Amino acid sequence: MSGSKRDWSGNAKRRDGPKPAQKQVVRNAYTPMFELLRNELDEHHDRRERIVKASRDITALSKKIIFSLQRVRKIESQLPANIQAEVDSRLAEISKLLATLAPEIQGINRYRYSRNLMCLEELVEALTFAHYLKTQTLISHAELSPIVEDLTQKGAVTRDGEVMGDASDTAGNAAEPAEAPTTEDLPTISLTEDDYLYGVFDLTGEMMRFATTSTALTGSMASGQAAGAGGDEPRTIVQDMHELGTFFEMLPVGPESRFQWYKKLEVTRQSVRKVETLGYDRIVRGSERPEGWVPDLSTGDQGQRDELE
């Protein structure tokens, strides 16, 4: 219910006479230009909302994949069947979301909305973690980018195997039948180096959690079949964390991403130190610990050093 104007005594004011006629919008040579800018701005906000919504859903599904992978207890070539089924199911959902997201971020829009595409970092984290649990190696950017592109193209294919057209064409009137596009003609999403590196930064945190839980339940540091530098001994996750942390320390930092880079680098250093503490305690004082014991990794560095002394 709309309000009405009142005088000083509280009585509603009445307008005498007819309502004034509304002023017509004055149009001039600049009006079409401003209308075009208005339409472009509205389109930008609508596109951004669609990207944010799809990015939020992809992030949530990627986290669920990571939660499923954290139930793995050892590094081996094949994931348990139930976990692999969960991962495949979530990847199928992500594939459809990537297909709807791809047309929105072609060309310059790929970098224009880069701050709204944090979901790609989460997806990189999930895919690299799954690859590590099966191979005990880090998948490269050149190997991972085609996988994401393939996921995007698979999501654009319907159940009947036909490629979906542009979503904007389905809302209008029926048009003349056109030649169906092939998967090569579909827009894809390519990973940038920043997406890959920041996703691998986050991978170190998941490796630290995996090392903690697997050590507590199996009584030994997680390791694969590959031999380490010393000979027949298999590589452990401590060595992998050492190498990964060392590589990040050696990489140069661009001035435009210095703050975020050093923030993630510090978290990586903490994850490496926690895994080191876990491994050293298992070796140095393992015989003194009860079965299933793991150190309290929530304490600070000083508390960890005091415990080791």
CSV table of N, CA and C in Angstrom, one decimal, residues 218-302:
chain,number,residue,atom,x,y,z
A,218,THR,N,46.4,-47.0,8.5
A,218,THR,CA,47.3,-48.1,8.0
A,218,THR,C,48.6,-48.3,8.8
A,219,GLY,N,49.0,-47.3,9.6
A,219,GLY,CA,50.2,-47.4,10.4
A,219,GLY,C,51.5,-47.1,9.6
A,220,SER,N,51.4,-46.7,8.4
A,220,SER,CA,52.6,-46.3,7.6
A,220,SER,C,52.2,-45.2,6.6
A,221,MET,N,53.3,-44.5,6.2
A,221,MET,CA,53.1,-43.4,5.3
A,221,MET,C,52.7,-43.9,3.9
A,222,ALA,N,51.7,-43.1,3.3
A,222,ALA,CA,51.2,-43.5,2.0
A,222,ALA,C,52.4,-43.6,1.0
A,223,SER,N,52.4,-44.6,0.2
A,223,SER,CA,53.4,-44.7,-0.8
A,223,SER,C,52.9,-45.6,-2.0
A,224,GLY,N,53.5,-45.5,-3.1
A,224,GLY,CA,53.1,-46.2,-4.3
A,224,GLY,C,54.1,-47.3,-4.6
A,225,GLN,N,54.1,-47.8,-5.9
A,225,GLN,CA,54.9,-48.8,-6.3
A,225,GLN,C,56.3,-48.3,-6.9
A,226,ALA,N,56.3,-47.0,-7.2
A,226,ALA,CA,57.5,-46.5,-7.8
A,226,ALA,C,58.6,-46.4,-6.8
A,227,ALA,N,59.8,-46.7,-7.3
A,227,ALA,CA,61.0,-46.7,-6.4
A,227,ALA,C,61.5,-45.3,-6.2
A,228,GLY,N,62.0,-45.0,-5.0
A,228,GLY,CA,62.5,-43.7,-4.7
A,228,GLY,C,63.9,-43.5,-5.2
A,229,ALA,N,64.5,-42.4,-4.8
A,229,ALA,CA,65.9,-42.1,-5.3
A,229,ALA,C,66.9,-43.0,-4.6
A,230,GLY,N,66.6,-43.6,-3.4
A,230,GLY,CA,67.5,-44.4,-2.7
A,230,GLY,C,67.6,-45.9,-3.2
A,231,GLY,N,66.8,-46.3,-4.1
A,231,GLY,CA,66.9,-47.7,-4.6
A,231,GLY,C,65.5,-48.3,-4.6
A,232,ASP,N,65.4,-49.5,-3.8
A,232,ASP,CA,64.2,-50.2,-3.9
A,232,ASP,C,63.1,-49.7,-3.0
A,233,GLU,N,63.4,-48.8,-2.1
A,233,GLU,CA,62.3,-48.2,-1.3
A,233,GLU,C,61.3,-47.4,-2.1
A,234,PRO,N,60.0,-47.6,-1.9
A,234,PRO,CA,59.1,-46.8,-2.7
A,234,PRO,C,59.0,-45.4,-2.2
A,235,ARG,N,58.6,-44.5,-3.1
A,235,ARG,CA,58.5,-43.1,-2.7
A,235,ARG,C,57.3,-43.0,-1.8
A,236,THR,N,57.5,-42.1,-0.8
A,236,THR,CA,56.4,-41.8,0.2
A,236,THR,C,55.8,-40.4,-0.2
A,237,ILE,N,54.7,-40.1,0.4
A,237,ILE,CA,54.0,-38.9,0.2
A,237,ILE,C,54.9,-37.7,0.8
A,238,VAL,N,55.7,-38.0,1.7
A,238,VAL,CA,56.6,-37.0,2.3
A,238,VAL,C,57.6,-36.5,1.2
A,239,GLN,N,58.1,-37.4,0.4
A,239,GLN,CA,59.0,-37.0,-0.7
A,239,GLN,C,58.3,-36.2,-1.7
A,240,ASP,N,57.1,-36.6,-2.0
A,240,ASP,CA,56.3,-35.9,-3.0
A,240,ASP,C,56.0,-34.5,-2.6
A,241,MET,N,55.6,-34.3,-1.3
A,241,MET,CA,55.3,-33.0,-0.8
A,241,MET,C,56.6,-32.1,-0.8
A,242,HIS,N,57.7,-32.7,-0.5
A,242,HIS,CA,59.0,-32.0,-0.6
A,242,HIS,C,59.3,-31.4,-2.0
A,243,GLU,N,59.1,-32.3,-3.0
A,243,GLU,CA,59.4,-31.9,-4.3
A,243,GLU,C,58.4,-30.8,-4.8
A,244,LEU,N,57.1,-31.0,-4.5
A,244,LEU,CA,56.1,-30.1,-4.9
A,244,LEU,C,56.3,-28.7,-4.3
A,245,GLY,N,56.6,-28.7,-3.0
A,245,GLY,CA,56.9,-27.4,-2.3
A,245,GLY,C,58.1,-26.8,-2.8
A,246,THR,N,59.2,-27.5,-3.2
A,246,THR,CA,60.4,-27.0,-3.7
A,246,THR,C,60.2,-26.3,-5.1
A,247,PHE,N,59.4,-27.0,-5.9
A,247,PHE,CA,59.1,-26.4,-7.2
A,247,PHE,C,58.4,-25.1,-7.1
A,248,PHE,N,57.4,-25.0,-6.2
A,248,PHE,CA,56.7,-23.7,-6.0
A,248,PHE,C,57.6,-22.6,-5.5
A,249,GLU,N,58.6,-23.0,-4.7
A,249,GLU,CA,59.5,-22.0,-4.2
A,249,GLU,C,60.4,-21.4,-5.3
A,250,MET,N,60.6,-22.2,-6.3
A,250,MET,CA,61.5,-21.7,-7.4
A,250,MET,C,60.8,-20.9,-8.5
A,251,LEU,N,59.5,-21.0,-8.5
A,251,LEU,CA,58.7,-20.3,-9.6
A,251,LEU,C,58.8,-18.8,-9.4
A,252,PRO,N,58.9,-18.1,-10.5
A,252,PRO,CA,58.8,-16.6,-10.4
A,252,PRO,C,57.4,-16.2,-10.2
A,253,VAL,N,57.2,-15.0,-9.6
A,253,VAL,CA,55.9,-14.5,-9.3
A,253,VAL,C,55.7,-13.2,-10.1
A,254,GLY,N,54.5,-13.1,-10.8
A,254,GLY,CA,54.2,-11.9,-11.5
A,254,GLY,C,53.7,-10.8,-10.5
A,255,PRO,N,53.9,-9.6,-10.9
A,255,PRO,CA,53.4,-8.5,-10.0
A,255,PRO,C,51.9,-8.4,-9.8
A,256,GLU,N,51.2,-8.9,-10.8
A,256,GLU,CA,49.7,-8.8,-10.7
A,256,GLU,C,49.1,-9.8,-9.8
A,257,SER,N,49.8,-10.9,-9.5
A,257,SER,CA,49.2,-11.9,-8.6
A,257,SER,C,50.1,-12.2,-7.4
A,258,ARG,N,50.9,-11.2,-7.0
A,258,ARG,CA,51.8,-11.4,-5.9
A,258,ARG,C,51.1,-11.8,-4.6
A,259,PHE,N,50.0,-11.0,-4.2
A,259,PHE,CA,49.4,-11.2,-2.9
A,259,PHE,C,48.8,-12.6,-2.8
A,260,GLN,N,48.0,-13.0,-3.9
A,260,GLN,CA,47.4,-14.3,-3.8
A,260,GLN,C,48.4,-15.5,-3.9
A,261,TRP,N,49.4,-15.3,-4.6
A,261,TRP,CA,50.5,-16.3,-4.8
A,261,TRP,C,51.1,-16.6,-3.4
A,262,TYR,N,51.6,-15.5,-2.7
A,262,TYR,CA,52.3,-15.7,-1.5
A,262,TYR,C,51.3,-16.2,-0.4
A,263,LYS,N,50.1,-15.9,-0.5
A,263,LYS,CA,49.1,-16.4,0.5
A,263,LYS,C,49.0,-17.9,0.3
A,264,LYS,N,48.8,-18.4,-0.9
A,264,LYS,CA,48.7,-19.8,-1.1
A,264,LYS,C,50.1,-20.5,-0.9
A,265,LEU,N,51.2,-19.8,-1.2
A,265,LEU,CA,52.5,-20.5,-0.9
A,265,LEU,C,52.7,-20.7,0.6
A,266,GLU,N,52.3,-19.8,1.4
A,266,GLU,CA,52.4,-20.0,2.8
A,266,GLU,C,51.6,-21.1,3.3
A,267,VAL,N,50.4,-21.3,2.8
A,267,VAL,CA,49.5,-22.5,3.2
A,267,VAL,C,50.2,-23.8,2.7
A,268,THR,N,50.9,-23.7,1.5
A,268,THR,CA,51.6,-24.9,1.1
A,268,THR,C,52.7,-25.3,2.0
A,269,ARG,N,53.5,-24.2,2.4
A,269,ARG,CA,54.6,-24.5,3.4
A,269,ARG,C,54.1,-25.1,4.7
A,270,GLN,N,52.9,-24.7,5.2
A,270,GLN,CA,52.4,-25.3,6.4
A,270,GLN,C,52.0,-26.7,6.1
A,271,SER,N,51.4,-27.0,5.0
A,271,SER,CA,51.1,-28.4,4.7
A,271,SER,C,52.3,-29.3,4.6
A,272,VAL,N,53.4,-28.8,4.0
A,272,VAL,CA,54.6,-29.6,3.9
A,272,VAL,C,55.2,-29.8,5.3
A,273,ARG,N,55.2,-28.8,6.1
A,273,ARG,CA,55.7,-29.0,7.5
A,273,ARG,C,54.9,-30.0,8.3
A,274,LYS,N,53.6,-30.0,8.1
A,274,LYS,CA,52.7,-31.0,8.8
A,274,LYS,C,53.0,-32.4,8.4
A,275,VAL,N,53.2,-32.6,7.1
A,275,VAL,CA,53.5,-34.0,6.6
A,275,VAL,C,54.9,-34.4,7.1
A,276,GLU,N,55.9,-33.4,7.1
A,276,GLU,CA,57.2,-33.7,7.6
A,276,GLU,C,57.1,-34.2,9.1
A,277,THR,N,56.4,-33.4,9.9
A,277,THR,CA,56.3,-33.8,11.3
A,277,THR,C,55.6,-35.2,11.4
A,278,LEU,N,54.6,-35.4,10.6
A,278,LEU,CA,54.0,-36.7,10.7
A,278,LEU,C,55.0,-37.9,10.3
A,279,GLY,N,55.7,-37.7,9.3
A,279,GLY,CA,56.7,-38.7,8.9
A,279,GLY,C,57.8,-38.9,9.9
A,280,TYR,N,58.4,-37.8,10.4
A,280,TYR,CA,59.5,-37.9,11.3
A,280,TYR,C,59.0,-38.5,12.6
A,281,ASP,N,57.8,-38.2,13.1
A,281,ASP,CA,57.4,-38.9,14.3
A,281,ASP,C,57.2,-40.4,14.1
A,282,ARG,N,56.7,-40.8,12.9
A,282,ARG,CA,56.5,-42.2,12.7
A,282,ARG,C,57.9,-42.9,12.7
A,283,ILE,N,58.9,-42.3,12.3
A,283,ILE,CA,60.2,-43.0,12.2
A,283,ILE,C,61.0,-42.8,13.5
A,284,VAL,N,61.1,-41.6,14.0
A,284,VAL,CA,62.0,-41.4,15.2
A,284,VAL,C,61.3,-41.9,16.5
A,285,ARG,N,60.0,-41.7,16.6
A,285,ARG,CA,59.4,-42.1,17.9
A,285,ARG,C,58.3,-43.1,17.7
A,286,GLY,N,58.3,-43.8,16.5
A,286,GLY,CA,57.2,-44.7,16.2
A,286,GLY,C,57.0,-45.8,17.2
A,287,SER,N,58.1,-46.3,17.7
A,287,SER,CA,58.0,-47.5,18.6
A,287,SER,C,57.4,-47.0,20.0
A,288,GLU,N,57.4,-45.8,20.3
A,288,GLU,CA,56.9,-45.3,21.6
A,288,GLU,C,55.4,-44.9,21.5
A,289,ARG,N,54.9,-44.9,20.3
A,289,ARG,CA,53.5,-44.5,20.1
A,289,ARG,C,52.5,-45.7,20.1
A,290,PRO,N,51.3,-45.5,20.6
A,290,PRO,CA,50.3,-46.6,20.5
A,290,PRO,C,49.9,-46.7,19.0
A,291,GLU,N,49.3,-47.8,18.7
A,291,GLU,CA,48.9,-48.1,17.3
A,291,GLU,C,47.8,-47.1,16.9
A,292,GLY,N,47.9,-46.5,15.7
A,292,GLY,CA,46.9,-45.6,15.2
A,292,GLY,C,47.2,-44.2,15.7
A,293,TRP,N,48.3,-43.9,16.4
A,293,TRP,CA,48.5,-42.5,16.8
A,293,TRP,C,49.0,-41.6,15.7
A,294,VAL,N,48.5,-40.4,15.7
A,294,VAL,CA,49.0,-39.3,14.8
A,294,VAL,C,49.2,-38.1,15.6
A,295,PRO,N,50.2,-37.2,15.2
A,295,PRO,CA,50.4,-36.0,16.0
A,295,PRO,C,49.2,-35.0,15.8
A,296,ASP,N,49.1,-34.1,16.8
A,296,ASP,CA,48.1,-33.0,16.7
A,296,ASP,C,48.6,-31.9,15.7
A,297,LEU,N,48.1,-31.9,14.5
A,297,LEU,CA,48.7,-31.0,13.5
A,297,LEU,C,48.1,-29.6,13.6
A,298,SER,N,47.2,-29.4,14.5
A,298,SER,CA,46.6,-28.1,14.7
A,298,SER,C,47.4,-27.1,15.5
A,299,THR,N,48.5,-27.7,16.1
A,299,THR,CA,49.3,-26.8,17.0
A,299,THR,C,50.3,-26.0,16.1
A,300,GLY,N,50.9,-25.0,16.7
A,300,GLY,CA,51.8,-24.2,15.9
A,300,GLY,C,53.2,-24.8,15.8
A,301,ASP,N,54.1,-24.1,15.0
A,301,ASP,CA,55.4,-24.7,14.8
A,301,ASP,C,56.2,-24.9,16.0
A,302,GLN,N,56.0,-24.0,17.0
A,302,GLN,CA,56.8,-24.1,18.2
A,302,GLN,C,56.4,-25.3,19.0
